[in-house]
CSV table of C-alpha atoms and ligand atoms in Angstrom, one decimal:
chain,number,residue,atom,x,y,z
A,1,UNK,CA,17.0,-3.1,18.0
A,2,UNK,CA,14.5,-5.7,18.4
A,3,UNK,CA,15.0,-9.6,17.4
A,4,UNK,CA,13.3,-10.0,14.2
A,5,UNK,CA,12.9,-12.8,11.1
A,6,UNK,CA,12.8,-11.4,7.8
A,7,UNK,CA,12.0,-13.8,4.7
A,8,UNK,CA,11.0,-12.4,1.3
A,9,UNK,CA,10.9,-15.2,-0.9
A,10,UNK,CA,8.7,-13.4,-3.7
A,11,UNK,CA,10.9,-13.7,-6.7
A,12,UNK,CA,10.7,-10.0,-8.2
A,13,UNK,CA,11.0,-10.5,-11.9
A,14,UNK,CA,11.8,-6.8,-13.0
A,15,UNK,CA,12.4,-5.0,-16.6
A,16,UNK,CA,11.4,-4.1,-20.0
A,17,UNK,CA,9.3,-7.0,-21.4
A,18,UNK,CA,9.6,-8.7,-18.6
A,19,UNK,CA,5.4,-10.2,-19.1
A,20,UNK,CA,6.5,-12.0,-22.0
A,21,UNK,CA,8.1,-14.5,-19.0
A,22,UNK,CA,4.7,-15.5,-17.6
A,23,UNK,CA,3.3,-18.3,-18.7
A,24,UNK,CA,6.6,-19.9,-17.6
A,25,UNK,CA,7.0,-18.4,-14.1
A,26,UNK,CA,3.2,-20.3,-13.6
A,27,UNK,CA,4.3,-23.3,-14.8
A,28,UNK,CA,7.6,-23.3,-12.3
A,29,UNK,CA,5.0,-22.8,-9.6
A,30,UNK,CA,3.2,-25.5,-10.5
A,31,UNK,CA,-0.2,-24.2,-12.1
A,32,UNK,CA,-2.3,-26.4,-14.6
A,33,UNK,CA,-5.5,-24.0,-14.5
A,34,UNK,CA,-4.8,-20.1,-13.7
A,35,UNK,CA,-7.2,-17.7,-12.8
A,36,UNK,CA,-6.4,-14.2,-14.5
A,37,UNK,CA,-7.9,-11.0,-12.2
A,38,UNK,CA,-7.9,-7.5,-13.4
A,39,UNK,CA,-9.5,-4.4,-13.0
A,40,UNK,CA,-11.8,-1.9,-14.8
A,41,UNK,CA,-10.2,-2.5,-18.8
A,42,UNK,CA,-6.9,-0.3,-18.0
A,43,UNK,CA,-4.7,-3.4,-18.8
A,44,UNK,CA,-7.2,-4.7,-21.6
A,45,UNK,CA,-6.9,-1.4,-23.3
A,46,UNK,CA,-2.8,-1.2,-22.9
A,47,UNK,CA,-3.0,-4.8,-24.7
A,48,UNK,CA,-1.5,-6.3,-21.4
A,49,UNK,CA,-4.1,-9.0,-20.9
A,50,UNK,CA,-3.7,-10.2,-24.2
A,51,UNK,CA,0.2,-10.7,-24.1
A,52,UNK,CA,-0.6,-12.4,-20.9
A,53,UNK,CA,-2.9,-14.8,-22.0
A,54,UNK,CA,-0.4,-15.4,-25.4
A,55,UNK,CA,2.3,-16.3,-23.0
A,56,UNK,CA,0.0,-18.8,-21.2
A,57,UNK,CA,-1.3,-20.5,-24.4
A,58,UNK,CA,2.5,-20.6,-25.5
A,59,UNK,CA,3.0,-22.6,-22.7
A,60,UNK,CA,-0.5,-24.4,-22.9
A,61,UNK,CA,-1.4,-23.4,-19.2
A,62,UNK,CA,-5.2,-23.2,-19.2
A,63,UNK,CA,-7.0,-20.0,-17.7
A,64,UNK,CA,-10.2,-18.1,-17.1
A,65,UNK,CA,-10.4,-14.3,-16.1
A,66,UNK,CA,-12.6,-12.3,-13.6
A,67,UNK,CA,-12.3,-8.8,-14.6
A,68,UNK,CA,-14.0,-5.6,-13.0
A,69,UNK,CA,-12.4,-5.2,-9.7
A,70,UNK,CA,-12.6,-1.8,-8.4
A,71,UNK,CA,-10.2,0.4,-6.5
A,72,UNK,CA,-11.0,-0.2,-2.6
A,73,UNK,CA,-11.6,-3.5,-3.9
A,74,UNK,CA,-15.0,-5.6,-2.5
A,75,UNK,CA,-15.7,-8.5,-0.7
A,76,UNK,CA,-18.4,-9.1,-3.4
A,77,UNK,CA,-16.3,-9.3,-6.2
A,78,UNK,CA,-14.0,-11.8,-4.0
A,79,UNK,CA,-17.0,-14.3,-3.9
A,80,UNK,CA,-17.1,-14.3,-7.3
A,81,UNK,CA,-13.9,-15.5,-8.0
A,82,UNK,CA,-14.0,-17.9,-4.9
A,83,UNK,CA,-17.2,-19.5,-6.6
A,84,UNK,CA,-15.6,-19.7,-10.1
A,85,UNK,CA,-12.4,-21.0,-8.9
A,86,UNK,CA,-14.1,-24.1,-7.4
A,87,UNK,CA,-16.1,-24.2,-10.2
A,88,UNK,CA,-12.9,-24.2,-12.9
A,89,UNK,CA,-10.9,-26.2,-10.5
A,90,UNK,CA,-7.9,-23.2,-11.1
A,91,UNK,CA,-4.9,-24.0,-9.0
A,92,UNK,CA,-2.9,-20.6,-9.4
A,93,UNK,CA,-4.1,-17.3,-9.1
A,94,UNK,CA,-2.6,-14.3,-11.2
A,95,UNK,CA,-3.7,-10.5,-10.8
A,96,UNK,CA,-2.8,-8.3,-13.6
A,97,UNK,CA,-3.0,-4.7,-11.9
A,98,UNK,CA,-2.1,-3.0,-8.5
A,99,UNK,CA,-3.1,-3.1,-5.2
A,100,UNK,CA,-7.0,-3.4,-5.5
A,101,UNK,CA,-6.5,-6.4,-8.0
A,102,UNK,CA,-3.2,-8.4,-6.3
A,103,UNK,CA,-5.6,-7.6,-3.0
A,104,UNK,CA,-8.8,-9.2,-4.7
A,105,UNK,CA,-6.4,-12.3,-5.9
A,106,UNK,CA,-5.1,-13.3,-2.1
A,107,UNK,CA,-8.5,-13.1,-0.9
A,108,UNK,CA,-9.7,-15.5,-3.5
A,109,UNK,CA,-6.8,-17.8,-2.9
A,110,UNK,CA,-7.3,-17.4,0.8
A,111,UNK,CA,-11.2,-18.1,0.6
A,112,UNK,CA,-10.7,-21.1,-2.3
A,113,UNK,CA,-9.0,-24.1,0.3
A,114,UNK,CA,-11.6,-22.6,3.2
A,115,UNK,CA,-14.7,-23.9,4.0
A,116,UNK,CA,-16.5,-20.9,6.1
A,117,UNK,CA,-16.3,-17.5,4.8
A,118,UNK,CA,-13.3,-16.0,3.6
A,119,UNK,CA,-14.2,-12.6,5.6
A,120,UNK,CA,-13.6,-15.1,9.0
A,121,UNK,CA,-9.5,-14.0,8.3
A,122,UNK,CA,-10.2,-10.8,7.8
A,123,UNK,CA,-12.1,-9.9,11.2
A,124,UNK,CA,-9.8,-12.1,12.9
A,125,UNK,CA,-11.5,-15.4,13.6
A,126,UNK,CA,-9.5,-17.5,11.6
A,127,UNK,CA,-5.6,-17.4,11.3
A,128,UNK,CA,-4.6,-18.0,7.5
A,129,UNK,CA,-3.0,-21.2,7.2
A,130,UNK,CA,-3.1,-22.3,3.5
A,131,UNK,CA,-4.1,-20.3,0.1
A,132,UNK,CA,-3.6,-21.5,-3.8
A,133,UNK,CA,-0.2,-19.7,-4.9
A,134,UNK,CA,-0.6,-15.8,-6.5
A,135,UNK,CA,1.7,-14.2,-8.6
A,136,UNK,CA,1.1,-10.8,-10.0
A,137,UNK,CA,2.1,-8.5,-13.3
A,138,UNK,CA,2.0,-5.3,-11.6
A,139,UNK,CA,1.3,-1.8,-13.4
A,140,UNK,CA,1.3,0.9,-10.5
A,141,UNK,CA,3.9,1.7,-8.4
A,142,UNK,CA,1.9,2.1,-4.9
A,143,UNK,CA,0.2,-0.1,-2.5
A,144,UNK,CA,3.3,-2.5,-2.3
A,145,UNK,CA,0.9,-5.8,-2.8
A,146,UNK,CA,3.3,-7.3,-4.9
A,147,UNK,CA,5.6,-7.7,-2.0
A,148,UNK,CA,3.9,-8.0,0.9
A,149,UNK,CA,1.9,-10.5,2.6
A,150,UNK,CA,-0.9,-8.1,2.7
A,151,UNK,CA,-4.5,-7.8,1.5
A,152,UNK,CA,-6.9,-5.3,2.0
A,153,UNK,CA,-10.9,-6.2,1.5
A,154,UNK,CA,-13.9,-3.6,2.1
A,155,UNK,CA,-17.1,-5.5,2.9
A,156,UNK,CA,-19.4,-3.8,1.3
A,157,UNK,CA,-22.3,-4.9,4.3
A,158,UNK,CA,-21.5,-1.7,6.6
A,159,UNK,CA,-18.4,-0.6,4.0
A,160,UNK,CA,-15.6,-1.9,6.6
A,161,UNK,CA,-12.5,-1.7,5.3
A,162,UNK,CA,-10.2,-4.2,7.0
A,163,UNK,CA,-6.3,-5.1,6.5
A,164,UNK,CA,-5.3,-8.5,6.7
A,165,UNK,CA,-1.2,-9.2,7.3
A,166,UNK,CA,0.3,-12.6,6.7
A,167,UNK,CA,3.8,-13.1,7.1
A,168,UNK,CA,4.6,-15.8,4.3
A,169,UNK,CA,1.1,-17.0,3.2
A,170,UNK,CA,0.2,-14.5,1.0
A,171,UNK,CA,3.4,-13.3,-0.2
A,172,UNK,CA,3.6,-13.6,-4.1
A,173,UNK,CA,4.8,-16.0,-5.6
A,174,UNK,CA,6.6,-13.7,-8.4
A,175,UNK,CA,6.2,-10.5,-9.3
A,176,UNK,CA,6.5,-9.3,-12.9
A,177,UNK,CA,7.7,-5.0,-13.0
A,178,UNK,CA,7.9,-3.9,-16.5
A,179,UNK,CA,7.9,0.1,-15.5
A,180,UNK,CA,7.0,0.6,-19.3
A,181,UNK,CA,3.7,-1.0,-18.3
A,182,UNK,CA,3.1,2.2,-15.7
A,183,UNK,CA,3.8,5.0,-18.5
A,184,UNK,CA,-0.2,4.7,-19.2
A,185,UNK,CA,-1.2,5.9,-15.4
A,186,UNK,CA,-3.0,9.2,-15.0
A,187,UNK,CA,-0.9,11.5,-13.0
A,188,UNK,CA,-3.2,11.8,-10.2
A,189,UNK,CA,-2.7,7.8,-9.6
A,190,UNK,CA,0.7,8.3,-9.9
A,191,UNK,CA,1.0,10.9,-7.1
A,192,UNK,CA,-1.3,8.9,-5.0
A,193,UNK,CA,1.1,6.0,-5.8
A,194,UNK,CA,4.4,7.8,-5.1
A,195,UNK,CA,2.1,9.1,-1.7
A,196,UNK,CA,1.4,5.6,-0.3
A,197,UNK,CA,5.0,4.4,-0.8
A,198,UNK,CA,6.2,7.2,1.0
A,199,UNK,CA,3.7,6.3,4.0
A,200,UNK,CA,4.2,3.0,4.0
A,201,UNK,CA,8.0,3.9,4.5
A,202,UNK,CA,7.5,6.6,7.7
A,203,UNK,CA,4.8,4.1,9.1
A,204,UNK,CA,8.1,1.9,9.9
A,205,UNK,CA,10.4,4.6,10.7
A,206,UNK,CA,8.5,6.5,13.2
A,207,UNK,CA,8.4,4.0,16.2
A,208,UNK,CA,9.5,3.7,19.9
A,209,UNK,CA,12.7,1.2,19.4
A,210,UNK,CA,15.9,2.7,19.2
A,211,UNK,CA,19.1,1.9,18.1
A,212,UNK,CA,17.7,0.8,14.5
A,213,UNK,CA,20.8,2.9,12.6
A,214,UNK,CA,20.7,0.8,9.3
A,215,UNK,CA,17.1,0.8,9.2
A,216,UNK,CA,16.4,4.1,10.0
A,217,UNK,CA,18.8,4.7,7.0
A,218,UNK,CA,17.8,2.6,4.8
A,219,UNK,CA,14.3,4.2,5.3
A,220,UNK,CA,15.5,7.5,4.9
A,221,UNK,CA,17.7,6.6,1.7
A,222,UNK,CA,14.2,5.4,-0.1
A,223,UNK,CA,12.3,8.2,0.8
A,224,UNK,CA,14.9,10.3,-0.7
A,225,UNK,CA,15.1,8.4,-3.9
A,226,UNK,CA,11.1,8.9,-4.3
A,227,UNK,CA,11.7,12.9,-3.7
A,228,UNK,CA,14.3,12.5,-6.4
A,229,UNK,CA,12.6,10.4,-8.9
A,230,UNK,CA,8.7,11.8,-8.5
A,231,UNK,CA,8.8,15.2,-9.9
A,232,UNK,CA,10.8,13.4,-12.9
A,233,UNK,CA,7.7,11.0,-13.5
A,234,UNK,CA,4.9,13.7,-13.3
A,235,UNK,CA,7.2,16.0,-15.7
A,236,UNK,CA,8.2,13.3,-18.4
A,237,UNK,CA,6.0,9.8,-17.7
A,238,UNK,CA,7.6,7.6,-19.7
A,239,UNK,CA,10.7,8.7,-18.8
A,240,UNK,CA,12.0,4.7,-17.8
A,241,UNK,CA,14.6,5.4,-15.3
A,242,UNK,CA,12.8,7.2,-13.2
A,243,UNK,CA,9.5,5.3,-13.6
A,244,UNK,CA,11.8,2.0,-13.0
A,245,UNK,CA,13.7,3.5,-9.4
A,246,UNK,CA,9.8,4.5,-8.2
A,247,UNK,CA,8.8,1.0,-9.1
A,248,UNK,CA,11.0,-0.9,-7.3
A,249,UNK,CA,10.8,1.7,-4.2
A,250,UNK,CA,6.8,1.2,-4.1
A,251,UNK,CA,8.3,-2.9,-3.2
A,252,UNK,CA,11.3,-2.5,-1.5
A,253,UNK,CA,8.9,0.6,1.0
A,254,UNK,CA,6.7,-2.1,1.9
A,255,UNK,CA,8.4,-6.1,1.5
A,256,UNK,CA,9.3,-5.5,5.5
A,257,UNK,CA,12.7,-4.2,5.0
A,258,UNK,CA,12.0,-0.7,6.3
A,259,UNK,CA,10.7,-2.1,9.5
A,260,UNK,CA,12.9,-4.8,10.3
A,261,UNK,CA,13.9,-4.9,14.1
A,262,UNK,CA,11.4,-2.6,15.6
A,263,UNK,CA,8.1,-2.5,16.0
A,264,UNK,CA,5.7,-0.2,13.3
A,265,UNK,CA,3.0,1.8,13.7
A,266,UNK,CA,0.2,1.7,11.1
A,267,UNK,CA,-2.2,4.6,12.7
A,268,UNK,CA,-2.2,7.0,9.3
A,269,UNK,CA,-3.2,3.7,7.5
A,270,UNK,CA,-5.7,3.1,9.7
A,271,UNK,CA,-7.7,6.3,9.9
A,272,UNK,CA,-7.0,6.4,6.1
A,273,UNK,CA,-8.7,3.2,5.5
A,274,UNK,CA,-11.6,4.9,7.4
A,275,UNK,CA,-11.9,7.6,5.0
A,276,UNK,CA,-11.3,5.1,2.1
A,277,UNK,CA,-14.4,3.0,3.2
A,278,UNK,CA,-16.6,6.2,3.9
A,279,UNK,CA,-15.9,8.0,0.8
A,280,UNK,CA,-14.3,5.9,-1.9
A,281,UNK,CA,-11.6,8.5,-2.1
A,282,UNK,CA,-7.9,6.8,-3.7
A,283,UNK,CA,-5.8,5.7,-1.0
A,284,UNK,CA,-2.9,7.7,-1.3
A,285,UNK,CA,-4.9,11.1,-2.1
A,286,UNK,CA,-6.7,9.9,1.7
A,287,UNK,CA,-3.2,9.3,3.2
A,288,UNK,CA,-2.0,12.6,1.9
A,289,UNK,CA,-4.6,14.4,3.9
A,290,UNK,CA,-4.1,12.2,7.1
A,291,UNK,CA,-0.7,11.5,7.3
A,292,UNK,CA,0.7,15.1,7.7
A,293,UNK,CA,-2.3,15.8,10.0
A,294,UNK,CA,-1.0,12.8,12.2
A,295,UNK,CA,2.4,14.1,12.5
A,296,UNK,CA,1.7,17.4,13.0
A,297,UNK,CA,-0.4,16.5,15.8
A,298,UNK,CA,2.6,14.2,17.4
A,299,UNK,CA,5.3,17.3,17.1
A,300,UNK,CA,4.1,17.9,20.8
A,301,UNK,CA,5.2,14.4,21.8
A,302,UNK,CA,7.9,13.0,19.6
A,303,UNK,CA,9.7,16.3,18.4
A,304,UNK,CA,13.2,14.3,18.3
A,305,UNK,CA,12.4,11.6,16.2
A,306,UNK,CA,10.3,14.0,13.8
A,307,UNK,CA,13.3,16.2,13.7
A,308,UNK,CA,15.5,13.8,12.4
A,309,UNK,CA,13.2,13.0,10.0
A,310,UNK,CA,13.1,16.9,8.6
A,311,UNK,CA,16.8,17.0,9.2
A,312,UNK,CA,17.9,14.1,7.1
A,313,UNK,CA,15.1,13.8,4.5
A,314,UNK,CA,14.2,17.3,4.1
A,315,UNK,CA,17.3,18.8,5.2
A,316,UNK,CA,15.7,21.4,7.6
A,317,UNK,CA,18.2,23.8,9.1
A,318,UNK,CA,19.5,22.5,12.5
A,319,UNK,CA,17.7,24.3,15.9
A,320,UNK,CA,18.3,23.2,19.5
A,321,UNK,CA,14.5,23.3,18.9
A,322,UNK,CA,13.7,19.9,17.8
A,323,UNK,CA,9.4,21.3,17.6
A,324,UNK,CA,10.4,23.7,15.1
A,325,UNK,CA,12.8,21.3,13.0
A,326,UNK,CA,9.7,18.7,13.5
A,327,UNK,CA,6.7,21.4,12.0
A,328,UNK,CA,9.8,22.1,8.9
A,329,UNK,CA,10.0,18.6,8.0
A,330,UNK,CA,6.3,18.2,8.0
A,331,UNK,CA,6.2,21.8,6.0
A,332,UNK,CA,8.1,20.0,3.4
A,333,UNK,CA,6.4,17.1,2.9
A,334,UNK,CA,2.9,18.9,2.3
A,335,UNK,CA,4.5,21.4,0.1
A,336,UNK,CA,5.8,18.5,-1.9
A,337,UNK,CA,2.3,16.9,-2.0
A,338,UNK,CA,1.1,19.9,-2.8
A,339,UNK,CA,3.5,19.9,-6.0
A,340,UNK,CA,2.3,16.6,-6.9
A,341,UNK,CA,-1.2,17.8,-7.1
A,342,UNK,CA,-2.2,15.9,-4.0
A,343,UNK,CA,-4.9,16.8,-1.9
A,344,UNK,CA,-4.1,18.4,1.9
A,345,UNK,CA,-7.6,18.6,3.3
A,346,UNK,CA,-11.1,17.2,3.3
A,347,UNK,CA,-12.3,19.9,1.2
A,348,UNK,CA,-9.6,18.9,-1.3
A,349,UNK,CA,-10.4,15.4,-1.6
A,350,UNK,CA,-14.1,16.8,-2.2
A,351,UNK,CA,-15.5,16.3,1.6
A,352,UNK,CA,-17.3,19.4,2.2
A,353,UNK,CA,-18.4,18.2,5.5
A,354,UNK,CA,-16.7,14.7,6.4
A,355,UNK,CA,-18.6,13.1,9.5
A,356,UNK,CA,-15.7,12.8,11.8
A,357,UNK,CA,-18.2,11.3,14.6
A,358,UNK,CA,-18.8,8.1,11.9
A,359,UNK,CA,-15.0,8.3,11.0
A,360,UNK,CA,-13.5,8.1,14.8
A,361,UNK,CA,-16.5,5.4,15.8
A,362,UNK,CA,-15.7,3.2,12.6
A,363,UNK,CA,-11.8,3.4,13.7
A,364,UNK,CA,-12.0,2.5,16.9
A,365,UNK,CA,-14.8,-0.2,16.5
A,366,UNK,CA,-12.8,-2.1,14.0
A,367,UNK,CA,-9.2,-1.2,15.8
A,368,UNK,CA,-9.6,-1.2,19.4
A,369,UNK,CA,-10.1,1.9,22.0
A,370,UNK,CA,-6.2,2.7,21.9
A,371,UNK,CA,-4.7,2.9,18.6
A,372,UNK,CA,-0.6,3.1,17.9
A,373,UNK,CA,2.6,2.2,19.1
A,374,UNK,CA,4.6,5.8,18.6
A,375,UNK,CA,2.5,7.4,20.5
A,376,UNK,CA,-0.8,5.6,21.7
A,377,UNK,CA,-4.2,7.5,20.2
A,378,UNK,CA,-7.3,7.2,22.1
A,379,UNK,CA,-10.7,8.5,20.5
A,380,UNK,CA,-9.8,11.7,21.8
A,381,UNK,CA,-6.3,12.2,19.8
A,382,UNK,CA,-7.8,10.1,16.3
A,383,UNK,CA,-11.0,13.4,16.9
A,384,UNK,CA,-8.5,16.0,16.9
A,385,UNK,CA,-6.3,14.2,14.2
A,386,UNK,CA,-9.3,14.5,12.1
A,387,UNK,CA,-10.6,18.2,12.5
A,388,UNK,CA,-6.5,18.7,12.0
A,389,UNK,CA,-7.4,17.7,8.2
A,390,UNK,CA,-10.5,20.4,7.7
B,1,NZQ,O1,-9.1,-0.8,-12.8
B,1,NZQ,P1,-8.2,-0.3,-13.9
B,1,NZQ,O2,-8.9,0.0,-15.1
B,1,NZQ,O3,-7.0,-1.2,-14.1
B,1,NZQ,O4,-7.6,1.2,-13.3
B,1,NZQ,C1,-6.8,1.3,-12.2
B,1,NZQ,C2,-7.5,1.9,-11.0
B,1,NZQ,O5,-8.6,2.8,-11.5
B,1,NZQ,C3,-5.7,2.3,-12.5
B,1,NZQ,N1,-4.5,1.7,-13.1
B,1,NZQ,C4,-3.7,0.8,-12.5
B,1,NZQ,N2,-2.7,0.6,-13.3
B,1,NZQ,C5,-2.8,1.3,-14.4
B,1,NZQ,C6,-4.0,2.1,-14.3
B,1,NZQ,N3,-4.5,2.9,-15.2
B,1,NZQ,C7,-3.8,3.1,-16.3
B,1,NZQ,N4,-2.6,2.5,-16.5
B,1,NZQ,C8,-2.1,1.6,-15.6
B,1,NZQ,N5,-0.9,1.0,-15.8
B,1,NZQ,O6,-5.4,2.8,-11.2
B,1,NZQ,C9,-6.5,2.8,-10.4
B,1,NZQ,C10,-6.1,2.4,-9.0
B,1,NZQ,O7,-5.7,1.1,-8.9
B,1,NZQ,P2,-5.5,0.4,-7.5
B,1,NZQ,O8,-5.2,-1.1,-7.8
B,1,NZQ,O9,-6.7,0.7,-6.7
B,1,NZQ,O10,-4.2,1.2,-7.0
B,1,NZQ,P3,-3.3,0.9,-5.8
B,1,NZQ,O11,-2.1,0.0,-6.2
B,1,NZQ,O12,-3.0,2.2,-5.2
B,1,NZQ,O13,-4.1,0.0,-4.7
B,1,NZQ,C11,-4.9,0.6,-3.7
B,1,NZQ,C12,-5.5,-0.5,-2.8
B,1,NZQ,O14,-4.5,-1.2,-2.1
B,1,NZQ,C13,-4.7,-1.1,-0.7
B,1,NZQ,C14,-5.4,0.2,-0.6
B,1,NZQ,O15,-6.1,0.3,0.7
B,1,NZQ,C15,-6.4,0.2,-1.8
B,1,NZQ,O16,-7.5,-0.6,-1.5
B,1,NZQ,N6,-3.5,-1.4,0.0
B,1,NZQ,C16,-3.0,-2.6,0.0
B,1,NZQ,C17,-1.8,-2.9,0.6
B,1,NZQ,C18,-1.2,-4.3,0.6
B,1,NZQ,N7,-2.0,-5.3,0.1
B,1,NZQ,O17,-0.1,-4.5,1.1
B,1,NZQ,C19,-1.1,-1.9,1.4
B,1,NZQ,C20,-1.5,-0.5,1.1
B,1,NZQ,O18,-1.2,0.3,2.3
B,1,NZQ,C21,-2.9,-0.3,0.8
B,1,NZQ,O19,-3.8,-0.2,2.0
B,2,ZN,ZN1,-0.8,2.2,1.8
């Protein structure tokens, strides 16, 4: 096990009704002028905005709103709220939504205190040193925003998708997770949701450090919990309990936990982002292509690991043949995607032809030549990682 720090100081605010506590949390973290962010009218239509801005007026906090931000969120809409936050003075940001919104919200408060172009973090030529506080009311369970330090910003110039990890700066403030508030999801952003989580939990556990037994465990515990729990949600969506467990999974699958003492390896989200930004495709429907296609192609190299995975998550039958366990575990996991109405190839995301030439160039461009730590992928490997997903 490697030496680590781990510091999650988000305060998760979690339950039935739990919104109703907003306008306070703000006001404990100091806002006098909040800017509210949401997306395309889901959480106008549930009424969620509106209790929002009742518990801010209760509480007399002053806001505006910047509404409209799309999934695979845009650097335009981003200098929009820069430019009205200076203009309204807002001191706090809060983004009503998922992973696109809470994503949109850290780039604002990033770019706000900055006086060269926001995008400057994102390519890597500035460091992130100070950003006006965000806290978030959540309403999917799936990119893990609301407890991570992470944003991720396509710039629409050239459509590069680009992550951007902080290890306190960003972190929320508070997060409010009232599952009732995800009963409203279509079921395919649900999957994709349940998806990502699941991702975001093997991108930690499939790495080169050893002797990481409790976090190994802890990983595999979760991604048991979210084979438990999903078929419950796409069967019965406002059942609570089950919609509550996948909530909190989607945070604790990507708050750091999972990865603590080792080091991670984020190539599935990387090529993913690629498709993202090429095709506008949902996340987790990109990952749920890519992924499986990435570990099947690493069965050759890292059977062990990949074995224990199948053995302890997908209870494969043992085999001194750790290549065989390996290809089971991964059998598993696309016939559950399958189940969940996920997509498995190109052609299911609806890319008759994808142009893996762009797709491979665009990765290694914006990630280097090599990419990964479990095994390293040079253009070569990413090429045949693709054509694995036709
Ligand atoms: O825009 P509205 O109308 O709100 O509709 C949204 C959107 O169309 C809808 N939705 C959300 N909550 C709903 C709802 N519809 C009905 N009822 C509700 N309760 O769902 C759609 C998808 O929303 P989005 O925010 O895009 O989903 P998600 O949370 O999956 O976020 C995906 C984005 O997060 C990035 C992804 O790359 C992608 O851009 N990621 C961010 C990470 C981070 N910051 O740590 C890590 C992830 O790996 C990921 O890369
Ligand atoms: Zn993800």
């Amino acid at each position: 096990m490697d030496n680590f720090v781990f510091c999650s100081p988000t305060e998760f605010v979690f339950g039935r009704d739990t919104e109703k506590q907003v306008g306070e949390l703000v006001v404990r973290y100091g806002a006098t002028k909040v800017m509210i962010v949401f997306g395309g009218g889901s959480a106008v239509r549930s009424g969620l905005v509106g209790r929002v801005t009742d518990s801010l007026e209760l509480k007399q906090v002053p806001y505006v709103t910047l509404s409209g931000v799309q999934p695979n969120p845009l650097d335009t809409k981003v200098y929009e709220g820069i430019d009205l936050a200076r203009k309204e003075k807002v001191d706090f940001m809060l983004a009503i939504g998922g992973g696109s919104v809470i994503d949109t919200a850290k780039a604002i408060a990033l770019g706000v205190p900055y006086d060269g172009d926001f995008w400057d973090f994102y390519c890597g030529k500035q460091t992130p040193q100070k950003a006006l506080p965000v806290g978030d009311v959540l309403t999917i369970a799936a990119a893990g925003s609301e407890a991570s330090g992470n944003t991720v910003i396509t710039k629409s110039d050239g459509m590069v998708k680009l992550s951007l990890k902080t290890v306190f700066v960003l972190r929320p403030k508070f997060s409010i997770m009232n599952p009732e508030l995800t009963y409203t999801l279509p079921s395919y952003q649900t999957a994709a949701g349940i998806v990502d989580m699941m991702t975001h939990v093997y991108e930690r556990y499939f790495t080169n450090t050893t002797e990481c037994e409790v976090t190994d465990r802890e990983c595999e515990g979760l991604l048991k919990s979210i084979i438990k729990e999903a078929p419950i949600v796409m069967k019965y969506p406002r059942n609570y309990e089950a919609r509550a467990n996948l909530m909190w999974a989607g945070s604790m699958a990507h708050g750091g936990i999972c990865g603590v003492g080792r080091e991670e390896d984020w190539s599935s989200h990387h090529m993913e982002h690629e498709i993202s930004a090429l095709y506008g495709v949902t996340h987790g429907a990109g990952l749920s292509v890519v992924g499986p296609a990435r570990l099947e192609y690493l069965v050759d190299y890292k059977a062990e690991k990949l074995a224990q995975f199948a053995r302890r998550v997908w209870r494969v039958r043992i085999s001194q043949d750790y290549r065989e366990m390996a290809r089971g575990g991964i059998e598993c996991m696309r016939r559950f995607y399958r189940e969940l109405g996920m997509p498995l190839t190109f052609k299911d995301l609806g890319i008759e032809n994808p142009d893996i030439d762009t797709l491979v160039d665009n990765l290694h461009k914006n990630k280097g030549e090599v990419i990964g730590e479990f095994k390293s992928l040079t253009r070569e490997d990413t090429r045949k990682i693709f054509e694995l997903c036709l």
